[in-house]
CSV table of C-alpha atoms in Angstrom, one decimal:
chain,number,residue,atom,x,y,z
A,1,MET,CA,-73.4,-61.4,84.8
A,2,LYS,CA,-69.4,-62.6,85.4
A,3,ASN,CA,-66.8,-62.7,82.1
A,4,ALA,CA,-68.1,-65.6,79.7
A,5,GLU,CA,-64.4,-65.9,78.6
A,6,SER,CA,-61.9,-65.1,81.2
A,7,PHE,CA,-58.5,-64.7,80.8
A,8,LEU,CA,-57.5,-68.3,81.9
A,9,ASP,CA,-58.9,-70.0,79.5
A,10,ALA,CA,-57.6,-67.9,76.7
A,11,VAL,CA,-53.9,-69.2,77.5
A,12,PRO,CA,-53.0,-72.7,77.7
A,13,GLN,CA,-50.1,-72.6,80.5
A,14,HIS,CA,-52.7,-71.7,82.8
A,15,ASP,CA,-54.9,-75.1,82.1
A,16,GLY,CA,-53.4,-77.0,84.9
A,17,LYS,CA,-54.6,-74.1,87.6
A,18,THR,CA,-58.0,-73.7,85.9
A,19,ARG,CA,-58.4,-77.7,86.0
A,20,ARG,CA,-57.4,-77.6,89.9
A,21,ALA,CA,-59.9,-75.0,90.7
A,22,VAL,CA,-62.7,-76.8,88.9
A,23,ALA,CA,-61.9,-79.9,91.3
A,24,ARG,CA,-61.4,-78.0,94.0
A,25,LEU,CA,-65.0,-76.3,93.6
A,26,LEU,CA,-66.4,-80.2,92.8
A,27,LEU,CA,-64.8,-80.8,96.2
A,28,GLU,CA,-66.0,-78.1,97.7
A,29,GLN,CA,-69.7,-77.9,96.5
A,30,GLY,CA,-70.3,-81.0,94.5
A,31,PRO,CA,-72.4,-82.7,93.2
A,32,VAL,CA,-73.2,-79.1,91.2
A,33,THR,CA,-73.7,-78.3,87.8
A,34,ALA,CA,-70.9,-77.4,84.6
A,35,ALA,CA,-73.0,-73.7,84.4
A,36,GLY,CA,-72.6,-73.6,88.1
A,37,VAL,CA,-68.6,-74.2,88.3
A,38,ALA,CA,-68.9,-72.0,85.7
A,39,GLU,CA,-70.9,-68.9,87.4
A,40,GLU,CA,-68.6,-69.4,90.3
A,41,LEU,CA,-65.1,-69.1,88.7
A,42,GLY,CA,-66.1,-66.7,86.1
A,43,ILE,CA,-65.1,-68.5,83.4
A,44,SER,CA,-67.1,-69.9,80.2
A,45,PRO,CA,-68.9,-73.0,80.0
A,46,THR,CA,-67.3,-74.5,77.4
A,47,ALA,CA,-64.2,-73.9,79.2
A,48,VAL,CA,-65.5,-75.6,82.4
A,49,ARG,CA,-66.8,-78.8,80.5
A,50,ARG,CA,-63.3,-79.1,78.9
A,51,HIS,CA,-62.2,-79.6,82.1
A,52,ILE,CA,-64.9,-81.7,83.6
A,53,ASP,CA,-64.1,-83.9,80.5
A,54,ALA,CA,-60.6,-84.4,81.9
A,55,LEU,CA,-61.3,-85.3,85.0
A,56,LEU,CA,-64.3,-87.5,83.9
A,57,ALA,CA,-61.4,-89.0,81.7
A,58,ASP,CA,-59.3,-89.5,84.3
A,59,GLY,CA,-61.7,-90.8,86.8
A,60,GLU,CA,-61.3,-88.3,89.3
A,61,ALA,CA,-65.0,-86.9,89.0
A,62,THR,CA,-68.2,-88.5,88.5
A,63,THR,CA,-71.8,-87.6,87.5
A,64,ARG,CA,-75.3,-88.8,88.6
A,65,ASP,CA,-78.6,-86.7,87.6
A,66,ALA,CA,-79.7,-83.6,89.3
A,67,PRO,CA,-83.6,-84.4,90.9
A,68,ARG,CA,-86.7,-84.0,88.7
A,69,GLN,CA,-88.3,-81.3,91.5
A,70,THR,CA,-85.2,-79.1,90.8
A,71,GLN,CA,-85.9,-79.0,86.9
A,72,ARG,CA,-87.6,-77.1,84.6
A,73,GLY,CA,-89.4,-78.3,81.8
A,74,ARG,CA,-89.4,-81.8,80.2
A,75,GLY,CA,-85.6,-81.7,79.0
A,76,ARG,CA,-83.2,-83.7,80.1
A,77,PRO,CA,-82.2,-83.8,83.8
A,78,ALA,CA,-79.1,-81.4,84.7
A,79,LYS,CA,-76.1,-83.8,85.3
A,80,LEU,CA,-74.1,-82.8,88.4
A,81,PHE,CA,-71.0,-83.2,88.8
A,82,LEU,CA,-68.8,-84.6,92.0
A,83,LEU,CA,-64.9,-85.3,92.7
A,84,THR,CA,-63.9,-89.2,92.8
A,85,ASP,CA,-62.0,-90.8,95.5
A,86,ALA,CA,-59.1,-90.7,93.2
A,87,GLY,CA,-60.2,-86.4,92.4
A,88,ARG,CA,-60.2,-85.9,96.5
A,89,ALA,CA,-56.9,-87.8,96.4
A,90,ARG,CA,-55.5,-84.2,94.9
A,91,PHE,CA,-56.1,-82.5,97.7
A,92,GLY,CA,-54.0,-84.8,100.5
A,93,HIS,CA,-55.4,-86.3,103.1
A,94,ALA,CA,-55.0,-86.8,106.7
A,95,TYR,CA,-55.0,-90.9,106.6
A,96,ASP,CA,-50.8,-91.1,107.3
A,97,ASP,CA,-51.3,-88.5,110.2
A,98,LEU,CA,-54.0,-90.7,111.8
A,99,ALA,CA,-52.5,-93.4,111.4
A,100,VAL,CA,-49.1,-91.9,112.9
A,101,ALA,CA,-51.6,-91.0,116.0
A,102,ALA,CA,-52.9,-94.3,115.6
A,103,LEU,CA,-50.1,-96.8,116.5
A,104,ARG,CA,-48.2,-93.8,118.8
A,105,PHE,CA,-51.3,-94.6,121.5
A,106,LEU,CA,-50.7,-98.0,120.8
A,107,ALA,CA,-46.9,-97.9,121.7
A,108,GLN,CA,-47.5,-96.5,124.4
A,109,THR,CA,-50.3,-98.5,125.4
A,110,GLY,CA,-49.1,-101.7,124.4
A,111,GLY,CA,-45.4,-101.0,123.8
A,112,GLU,CA,-43.1,-102.4,120.9
A,113,GLU,CA,-45.1,-106.2,120.8
A,114,ALA,CA,-48.4,-104.4,120.2
A,115,VAL,CA,-46.6,-102.6,117.3
A,116,ARG,CA,-45.2,-105.1,116.3
A,117,ALA,CA,-48.3,-107.4,116.2
A,118,PHE,CA,-50.1,-105.2,114.1
A,119,ALA,CA,-47.4,-104.7,111.6
A,120,GLN,CA,-47.3,-107.8,111.1
A,121,SER,CA,-51.5,-108.5,111.1
A,122,ARG,CA,-50.9,-105.3,108.3
A,123,VAL,CA,-48.9,-107.3,106.2
A,124,ASP,CA,-50.4,-110.5,106.8
A,125,ALA,CA,-53.8,-109.6,104.9
A,126,LEU,CA,-51.5,-107.7,102.3
A,127,VAL,CA,-49.8,-111.2,100.9
A,128,ASP,CA,-52.5,-113.8,102.4
A,129,GLY,CA,-54.6,-113.5,99.2
A,130,HIS,CA,-51.6,-114.5,96.8
A,131,ARG,CA,-49.8,-117.3,99.3
A,132,SER,CA,-51.2,-120.3,97.3
A,133,THR,CA,-49.7,-118.8,94.4
A,134,ILE,CA,-46.5,-118.1,95.3
A,135,VAL,CA,-45.4,-120.1,97.3
A,136,ALA,CA,-46.7,-122.8,94.3
A,137,GLN,CA,-43.4,-121.3,92.5
A,138,VAL,CA,-41.1,-123.8,93.2
A,139,THR,CA,-37.6,-121.7,92.8
A,140,PRO,CA,-36.9,-118.3,95.0
A,141,ALA,CA,-36.5,-116.6,91.3
A,142,GLU,CA,-40.2,-117.6,90.5
A,143,ARG,CA,-41.4,-116.6,94.3
A,144,ALA,CA,-39.7,-113.3,93.9
A,145,LYS,CA,-41.7,-112.5,90.4
A,146,ALA,CA,-45.2,-114.0,91.6
A,147,LEU,CA,-44.7,-111.9,94.4
A,148,ALA,CA,-44.1,-108.9,92.6
A,149,THR,CA,-47.3,-109.2,90.4
A,150,ALA,CA,-48.7,-109.0,93.7
A,151,LEU,CA,-47.6,-106.7,95.1
A,152,THR,CA,-48.0,-104.9,92.4
A,153,ARG,CA,-51.9,-105.8,92.6
A,154,GLU,CA,-52.2,-104.6,96.0
A,155,GLY,CA,-50.7,-101.0,94.8
A,156,TYR,CA,-47.0,-101.3,95.3
A,157,ALA,CA,-45.9,-100.8,91.5
A,158,ALA,CA,-43.4,-104.1,91.8
A,159,ALA,CA,-41.4,-105.9,89.7
A,160,ALA,CA,-38.5,-108.8,90.1
A,161,ARG,CA,-35.0,-109.1,88.0
A,162,ASN,CA,-32.4,-111.1,88.3
A,163,VAL,CA,-28.5,-109.2,89.0
A,164,GLY,CA,-26.3,-112.3,88.7
A,165,THR,CA,-26.1,-113.2,92.8
A,166,GLY,CA,-30.0,-113.2,92.9
A,167,GLU,CA,-33.1,-111.3,92.4
A,168,GLN,CA,-33.7,-108.0,93.4
A,169,LEU,CA,-37.8,-106.7,94.2
A,170,CYS,CA,-38.2,-103.6,93.7
A,171,GLN,CA,-41.3,-101.7,95.1
A,172,HIS,CA,-42.0,-98.3,93.4
A,173,HIS,CA,-44.3,-96.9,95.5
A,174,CYS,CA,-45.0,-97.0,99.1
A,175,PRO,CA,-48.7,-96.6,100.2
A,176,VAL,CA,-47.1,-96.5,104.0
A,177,ALA,CA,-43.8,-94.6,103.4
A,178,HIS,CA,-44.5,-91.7,105.6
A,179,VAL,CA,-46.1,-94.5,108.7
A,180,ALA,CA,-42.8,-96.6,108.0
A,181,ALA,CA,-40.4,-93.6,108.6
A,182,GLU,CA,-41.8,-93.6,112.4
A,183,PHE,CA,-42.8,-97.0,112.7
A,184,PRO,CA,-39.6,-99.1,110.9
A,185,GLN,CA,-41.5,-102.5,112.4
A,186,LEU,CA,-43.9,-101.9,109.2
A,187,CYS,CA,-40.5,-102.5,106.8
A,188,GLU,CA,-39.0,-105.4,109.2
A,189,THR,CA,-42.3,-107.7,109.2
A,190,GLU,CA,-42.7,-106.7,105.8
A,191,THR,CA,-39.5,-108.1,105.0
A,192,GLU,CA,-39.5,-111.4,107.6
A,193,THR,CA,-42.9,-112.0,105.5
A,194,PHE,CA,-41.1,-111.9,102.3
A,195,ALA,CA,-38.3,-114.4,103.5
A,196,ASN,CA,-41.5,-116.8,105.0
A,197,LEU,CA,-43.0,-117.0,101.5
A,198,LEU,CA,-39.7,-117.1,99.0
A,199,GLY,CA,-37.9,-119.8,101.3
A,200,THR,CA,-34.8,-118.3,102.2
A,201,HIS,CA,-33.1,-115.3,104.0
A,202,VAL,CA,-33.8,-111.7,102.4
A,203,GLN,CA,-31.5,-108.9,102.9
A,204,ARG,CA,-33.9,-105.4,102.8
A,205,LEU,CA,-30.8,-102.8,101.1
A,206,ALA,CA,-33.4,-99.8,100.3
A,207,THR,CA,-36.7,-98.2,101.6
A,208,ILE,CA,-38.9,-95.2,100.7
A,209,ALA,CA,-39.6,-94.9,104.0
A,210,ARG,CA,-35.7,-94.0,104.7
A,211,GLY,CA,-35.7,-91.0,101.8
A,212,HIS,CA,-34.8,-94.0,98.5
A,213,ALA,CA,-36.0,-93.8,95.5
A,214,VAL,CA,-37.3,-97.3,95.8
A,215,CYS,CA,-37.8,-100.6,98.5
A,216,THR,CA,-35.0,-103.2,97.2
A,217,THR,CA,-35.2,-106.2,98.3
A,218,HIS,CA,-32.4,-108.0,97.3
A,219,ILE,CA,-33.0,-112.5,97.1
A,220,PRO,CA,-30.1,-114.6,96.9
A,221,ASN,CA,-29.4,-117.6,94.2
A,222,ILE,CA,-30.2,-120.4,97.0
A,223,ALA,CA,-32.5,-123.0,96.2
A,224,ASN,CA,-34.3,-123.6,99.9
A,225,ARG,CA,-37.6,-124.2,99.4
A,226,ILE,CA,-40.7,-123.2,102.4
A,227,PRO,CA,-43.3,-126.0,103.4
A,228,ASP,CA,-46.3,-125.4,101.6
A,229,ASP,CA,-48.0,-124.8,105.3
A,230,GLY,CA,-46.2,-121.3,104.7
A,231,GLY,CA,-43.8,-122.4,107.6
A,232,GLU,CA,-40.2,-121.5,108.1
A,233,PRO,CA,-37.6,-122.4,105.6
A,234,ALA,CA,-36.2,-126.0,105.4
């Protein structure tokens, strides 16, 4: 039997490394019991449960009951642990590479127009559920704040603030930054759609795809309104 209390358990600075090892085992062998993880890694069951409890609290792991036929006796069924989608994200994925490969193929077979049509379809799907709320606002500043709220709900961590000459819309996260680095049409159509929603010309000052820390869009203080049907500014 492996040592029940390994050096990793005793040294707090190794918690991050041990937790990652526990998470990787759940990734590779889950669903698995805490006892199974402890035996495989050679650390104490107590330490394993501490790390699993942390993963559960962070939404990175979930549980299920072991099948009855694998249980002995009439006690409570053993708990099996496995990673959630959030937990699997710790280890990266190939989604960005797949998206880039797909867009390269689209560019080769359909050309620039096909890539731009895809980009427009994507941003339309992103904002369509929020369009009516955004265009109901009277001024570009109010619309900018409504757009920031909508983008935050879609995972972009956005905020709008007044900078004297207008509003600045800042997106602190971009889920497609890696793809947009090669296909700037994603950023371009996004900017055009923002202008349409806000009812005024906008200027993209920075993007995460180009290596900046934040995607920043400037919205000038112009009181134009776009028609409620989503048409072009008057």
